[in-house]
Amino acid sequence: MEPDADEVLFDAPEHFRIYKSGRIDRFHRPVLVAAGVDDDASGVTTKDVVIDARTGLTVRLFLPKLQEPPSKKNLPVLVYFHGGGFILESAKSTTYHNYLTSLAAAAGVLAVSVDYRLAPEHHLPAAYDDCWAALRWASSAQNDWLAEHGDTSRVFIAGDSAGGNIVHNVLVRASSSAEDTPPRIEGAVMLHPFFGGSAAIEGEPEHAVVITEKVWAFTCPDAAGGADDPRINPTAPGAAAAALERLGCERVLVCAAGKDWLVARDRAYYDALAASAWPGSAAWLETEGEEHVFFLLKPECDGAKALMDRVVAFIAGA
């Protein structure tokens, strides 16, 4: 081992510490909640399903209370990718279990929350591959809940922070997939997506560049171009920007928070998408005075409720 292998490269005291050796100390240990217990308040039932025993890929399904008498119309399917910098969190954590329960109930969707592999144990593109596999699985309705209650002609994807980044990369993959029939995605919701680059853009704080470069190098060490790799910097010149013109869905909603260190990047992404030749419909929502992923931390605040209402309306087609 190198003499300075234990040198700290990046320290986020409430979340994690990254060392030069590639080791990580995780200070944020999410509280996990079991599936299979009906939520009496929301009427949502959950269960976990193993998609790939080889990689350990699982998803948690959220089925809202069905209408009585049963409706002939099946539920839209929402595939969700959690946040955590590609390093932390789980679809089974209390935070994401509670959020997906609320979202499934409010939007009337059959939600599929993906428990993808984390870095550094599994460097990117492992998370991208897992989320793509989960989308294909959900779209093919191989599960009984999906087959009986899901409408796979109306598939949506959504995610927050790193999960919002995954949303973009899944859309790029959907547009360039060699499959004869790649999954059809009606709409995508990016909640405070994690994008960055090697140099600050207008309105972006310098510390955002530092965070992005260090986290990206740690989670995707083989990335060409470092923090200007198109997977983390979709608005970089050249092929990355061109990929926006071919995003594999019909509608996109980009959501940001006014006090988030990512807000300038999120706005730049939306502006580039809206100005591109992409034939879809792009929408923007910025919540003033709030921090990164505030809706997970303060789900009962007015801003979180308004954001939930906008996501629900987007899925409904408004």
Coordinates of C-alpha atoms in Angstrom, one line a residue:
M1 CA 0.0 0.0 0.0
E2 CA 1.2 3.5 -0.8
P3 CA 2.5 5.5 2.2
D4 CA -0.2 8.1 1.7
A5 CA -3.0 5.6 0.9
D6 CA -5.0 6.8 3.9
E7 CA -4.9 10.4 2.8
V8 CA -8.4 11.9 2.9
L9 CA -9.4 13.0 -0.6
F10 CA -12.9 14.3 0.3
D11 CA -14.7 14.7 3.6
A12 CA -18.5 15.1 3.8
P13 CA -18.8 14.8 7.6
E14 CA -22.5 13.9 7.7
H15 CA -22.3 11.5 4.8
F16 CA -19.0 9.9 3.9
R17 CA -15.2 10.2 3.8
I18 CA -13.2 9.2 0.8
Y19 CA -9.5 8.1 1.0
K20 CA -6.8 8.0 -1.7
S21 CA -6.7 4.2 -1.4
G22 CA -10.3 4.0 -2.7
R23 CA -11.6 3.2 0.8
I24 CA -14.7 4.9 2.1
D25 CA -16.2 5.5 5.5
R26 CA -20.0 5.8 5.4
F27 CA -21.4 7.9 8.2
H28 CA -24.9 7.9 6.8
R29 CA -26.3 4.5 7.5
P30 CA -29.9 4.5 6.3
V31 CA -32.6 2.8 8.5
L32 CA -34.1 0.0 6.4
V33 CA -37.8 -0.9 6.5
A34 CA -39.3 -4.2 5.5
A35 CA -41.6 -4.6 2.6
G36 CA -44.8 -6.6 2.7
V37 CA -46.7 -4.6 5.3
D38 CA -49.7 -2.6 4.1
D39 CA -49.6 1.1 4.9
D40 CA -53.0 1.7 6.4
A41 CA -52.8 5.4 6.0
S42 CA -51.9 5.4 2.3
G43 CA -53.4 2.1 1.3
V44 CA -50.1 1.2 -0.5
T45 CA -48.8 -2.4 -0.4
T46 CA -45.1 -3.3 -1.0
K47 CA -43.0 -6.2 -1.9
D48 CA -39.4 -6.9 -2.9
V49 CA -38.4 -8.8 -6.0
V50 CA -35.0 -10.2 -7.0
I51 CA -34.3 -9.4 -10.7
D52 CA -30.8 -10.7 -11.0
A53 CA -29.5 -13.1 -8.4
R54 CA -26.0 -12.9 -9.9
T55 CA -25.6 -9.2 -9.3
G56 CA -28.0 -9.0 -6.4
L57 CA -30.2 -6.5 -8.2
T58 CA -33.6 -6.1 -6.5
V59 CA -36.5 -3.7 -6.7
R60 CA -39.2 -2.7 -4.3
L61 CA -42.7 -2.6 -5.8
F62 CA -45.4 -0.1 -4.5
L63 CA -49.0 -0.9 -5.3
P64 CA -51.6 1.7 -4.3
K65 CA -55.0 0.7 -3.1
L66 CA -57.1 -0.4 -6.1
Q67 CA -60.5 1.1 -6.8
E68 CA -63.7 -0.6 -5.7
P69 CA -65.2 -1.9 -8.0
P70 CA -61.9 -2.6 -9.9
S71 CA -61.2 -0.2 -12.7
K72 CA -60.7 -1.6 -16.2
K73 CA -57.8 0.8 -16.5
N74 CA -54.4 -0.3 -15.3
L75 CA -51.9 1.9 -13.5
P76 CA -49.0 3.8 -15.1
V77 CA -45.6 2.2 -14.2
L78 CA -43.0 4.5 -12.6
V79 CA -39.4 3.2 -12.3
Y80 CA -37.5 5.2 -9.6
F81 CA -33.8 5.6 -9.0
H82 CA -32.8 6.8 -5.5
G83 CA -30.1 9.4 -4.8
G84 CA -27.0 9.3 -2.6
G85 CA -24.1 10.3 -4.9
F86 CA -23.9 6.7 -6.3
I87 CA -22.4 5.9 -2.9
L88 CA -25.2 5.9 -0.3
E89 CA -28.8 5.0 0.3
S90 CA -31.1 2.2 -0.7
A91 CA -34.6 1.6 -2.1
K92 CA -35.3 -0.1 1.2
S93 CA -34.4 2.9 3.4
T94 CA -37.1 4.6 5.4
T95 CA -36.5 7.8 3.4
Y96 CA -37.2 6.3 0.0
H97 CA -39.8 3.8 1.2
N98 CA -41.8 6.6 2.6
Y99 CA -41.4 8.9 -0.4
L100 CA -42.3 6.2 -2.9
T101 CA -45.3 5.2 -0.8
S102 CA -46.5 8.8 -0.9
L103 CA -45.8 9.1 -4.6
A104 CA -47.5 5.9 -5.6
A105 CA -50.6 6.9 -3.6
A106 CA -50.8 10.5 -4.9
A107 CA -50.1 9.7 -8.5
G108 CA -51.9 6.4 -8.7
V109 CA -48.9 4.6 -10.2
L110 CA -47.3 1.2 -9.7
A111 CA -43.9 2.2 -8.6
V112 CA -40.7 0.2 -9.0
S113 CA -37.9 1.5 -6.8
V114 CA -34.5 0.2 -7.9
D115 CA -31.9 -1.0 -5.3
Y116 CA -28.9 -0.6 -7.6
R117 CA -25.3 -1.5 -6.8
L118 CA -23.3 1.3 -5.1
A119 CA -19.7 2.6 -5.5
P120 CA -16.9 2.0 -4.7
E121 CA -17.7 -1.6 -4.3
H122 CA -19.2 -1.5 -7.7
H123 CA -17.9 1.4 -9.8
L124 CA -20.1 3.0 -12.5
P125 CA -21.5 1.9 -14.9
A126 CA -22.8 -0.8 -12.5
A127 CA -25.6 1.5 -11.3
Y128 CA -26.5 2.6 -14.8
D129 CA -26.6 -1.1 -15.9
D130 CA -28.7 -2.1 -13.0
C131 CA -31.2 0.7 -13.6
W132 CA -31.4 -0.1 -17.3
A133 CA -32.0 -3.8 -16.5
A134 CA -34.8 -2.8 -14.0
L135 CA -36.5 -0.6 -16.6
R136 CA -36.4 -3.4 -19.1
W137 CA -37.8 -5.9 -16.5
A138 CA -40.6 -3.5 -15.5
S139 CA -41.5 -2.8 -19.1
S140 CA -41.8 -6.4 -19.9
A141 CA -44.3 -7.1 -17.1
Q142 CA -42.6 -10.3 -15.9
N143 CA -44.0 -9.8 -12.4
D144 CA -47.5 -10.7 -11.4
W145 CA -48.3 -7.3 -10.0
L146 CA -47.0 -5.6 -13.2
A147 CA -48.8 -8.0 -15.4
E148 CA -52.2 -7.7 -13.6
H149 CA -52.2 -4.0 -12.6
G150 CA -49.5 -2.2 -14.6
D151 CA -50.0 -0.4 -17.9
T152 CA -46.6 -0.9 -19.6
S153 CA -47.7 1.3 -22.5
R154 CA -47.4 4.2 -20.0
V155 CA -43.9 3.9 -18.4
F156 CA -42.2 6.8 -16.5
I157 CA -38.8 7.0 -15.0
A158 CA -37.8 9.4 -12.1
G159 CA -35.0 9.9 -9.7
D160 CA -33.4 12.4 -7.4
S161 CA -29.8 13.7 -7.2
A162 CA -27.6 10.8 -8.5
G163 CA -30.9 9.1 -9.4
G164 CA -31.7 12.2 -11.5
N165 CA -28.4 11.7 -13.3
I166 CA -29.3 8.1 -13.8
V167 CA -32.6 9.2 -15.4
H168 CA -30.6 11.2 -18.0
N169 CA -28.2 8.3 -18.8
V170 CA -31.1 5.8 -19.0
L171 CA -32.8 8.1 -21.6
V172 CA -29.6 8.3 -23.6
R173 CA -29.3 4.5 -23.6
A174 CA -33.0 4.2 -24.6
S175 CA -32.3 6.4 -27.6
S176 CA -29.2 4.4 -28.7
S177 CA -30.1 0.9 -27.7
A178 CA -29.4 -1.9 -30.2
E179 CA -32.5 -3.7 -29.0
D180 CA -35.2 -4.2 -31.6
T181 CA -37.8 -2.8 -29.2
P182 CA -36.2 -0.7 -26.5
P183 CA -38.5 0.2 -23.6
R184 CA -40.9 3.0 -24.5
I185 CA -40.7 5.8 -21.9
E186 CA -43.5 8.3 -21.9
G187 CA -42.0 10.7 -19.4
A188 CA -39.1 11.4 -17.2
V189 CA -38.8 13.4 -13.9
M190 CA -35.4 14.6 -12.8
L191 CA -35.4 15.9 -9.2
H192 CA -32.4 18.0 -8.4
P193 CA -30.2 15.9 -10.8
F194 CA -26.5 15.6 -10.1
F195 CA -24.6 17.1 -13.0
G196 CA -21.3 18.9 -13.1
G197 CA -18.1 19.7 -14.9
S198 CA -14.4 20.5 -14.7
A199 CA -15.0 24.3 -14.7
A200 CA -17.7 26.4 -13.0
I201 CA -20.5 27.8 -15.2
E202 CA -22.3 31.0 -14.5
G203 CA -24.0 30.9 -11.1
E204 CA -22.3 27.8 -10.0
P205 CA -20.2 27.9 -6.8
E206 CA -16.6 26.8 -7.1
H207 CA -17.1 24.2 -4.3
A208 CA -19.6 22.5 -6.6
V209 CA -16.8 21.7 -9.1
V210 CA -14.6 20.3 -6.3
I211 CA -17.4 18.1 -5.1
T212 CA -18.2 16.9 -8.6
E213 CA -14.7 16.1 -9.6
K214 CA -13.8 14.2 -6.4
V215 CA -17.1 12.2 -6.2
W216 CA -17.0 11.4 -9.9
A217 CA -13.4 10.3 -9.9
F218 CA -14.2 8.0 -7.0
T219 CA -17.4 6.5 -8.4
C220 CA -16.3 6.3 -12.0
P221 CA -12.4 6.2 -12.0
D222 CA -12.2 5.0 -15.6
A223 CA -14.2 7.9 -17.0
A224 CA -12.8 9.5 -20.1
G225 CA -12.5 13.3 -19.7
G226 CA -12.9 13.2 -15.9
A227 CA -15.7 15.5 -14.8
D228 CA -16.4 16.4 -18.4
D229 CA -17.4 12.8 -19.2
P230 CA -20.8 13.2 -20.9
R231 CA -22.5 11.0 -18.2
I232 CA -21.9 13.6 -15.5
N233 CA -21.6 16.7 -17.9
P234 CA -24.4 16.3 -20.5
T235 CA -23.9 19.9 -21.7
A236 CA -20.2 19.5 -22.5
P237 CA -19.5 20.4 -26.1
G238 CA -19.7 17.7 -28.8
A239 CA -21.3 14.3 -28.5
A240 CA -22.7 14.9 -25.1
A241 CA -24.8 17.9 -26.2
A242 CA -25.8 16.0 -29.4
A243 CA -27.2 13.2 -27.2
L244 CA -29.8 15.6 -25.8
E245 CA -31.4 15.7 -29.2
R246 CA -32.1 12.0 -29.1
L247 CA -33.4 11.5 -25.5
G248 CA -35.6 8.4 -25.5
C249 CA -38.8 9.8 -24.1
E250 CA -41.7 12.1 -25.0
R251 CA -41.7 14.5 -22.0
V252 CA -39.2 15.6 -19.4
L253 CA -39.7 17.6 -16.1
V254 CA -36.5 19.0 -14.6
C255 CA -37.0 20.2 -10.9
A256 CA -34.5 22.2 -8.9
A257 CA -34.2 24.1 -5.6
G258 CA -33.2 27.7 -5.4
K259 CA -30.5 27.2 -2.7
D260 CA -29.1 24.0 -4.1
W261 CA -25.5 24.0 -5.1
L262 CA -26.7 22.1 -8.3
V263 CA -29.3 24.6 -9.4
A264 CA -27.1 26.3 -12.0
R265 CA -26.2 23.0 -13.6
D266 CA -29.8 21.8 -13.5
R267 CA -30.9 25.1 -15.2
A268 CA -28.2 24.7 -17.8
Y269 CA -29.3 21.2 -18.6
Y270 CA -33.0 22.3 -19.0
D271 CA -32.0 25.2 -21.2
A272 CA -29.8 23.0 -23.4
L273 CA -32.6 20.5 -23.7
A274 CA -35.2 23.1 -24.5
A275 CA -33.0 24.7 -27.1
S276 CA -32.0 21.4 -28.8
A277 CA -33.6 19.7 -31.7
W278 CA -35.2 17.1 -29.4
P279 CA -38.8 16.8 -30.5
G280 CA -40.2 16.2 -27.0
S281 CA -41.7 18.6 -24.4
A282 CA -39.5 19.9 -21.6
A283 CA -40.7 21.6 -18.4
W284 CA -38.9 23.4 -15.5
L285 CA -39.8 23.8 -11.9
E286 CA -37.7 25.6 -9.4
T287 CA -38.6 25.8 -5.7
E288 CA -37.3 29.0 -4.3
G289 CA -35.6 29.2 -0.9
E290 CA -35.0 25.4 -0.5
E291 CA -32.0 23.2 -0.4
H292 CA -31.0 20.0 -2.2
V293 CA -33.6 17.2 -2.0
F294 CA -35.6 19.1 0.7
F295 CA -38.7 17.2 -0.2
L296 CA -37.2 14.0 1.2
L297 CA -36.2 15.7 4.4
K298 CA -39.3 17.9 4.9
P299 CA -42.1 16.0 3.1
E300 CA -44.9 18.0 4.9
C301 CA -43.6 21.5 4.0
D302 CA -45.5 23.6 1.4
G303 CA -42.7 23.4 -1.1
A304 CA -42.6 19.5 -0.9
K305 CA -46.4 19.4 -1.3
A306 CA -46.3 21.7 -4.3
L307 CA -43.5 19.6 -5.9
M308 CA -45.5 16.4 -5.3
D309 CA -48.5 18.0 -7.0
R310 CA -46.4 19.0 -10.0
V311 CA -45.0 15.5 -10.4
V312 CA -48.5 14.0 -10.1
A313 CA -49.8 16.4 -12.7
F314 CA -46.9 15.6 -15.0
I315 CA -47.6 11.9 -14.9
A316 CA -51.3 12.6 -15.5
G317 CA -50.3 14.5 -18.7
A318 CA -50.6 18.1 -17.5

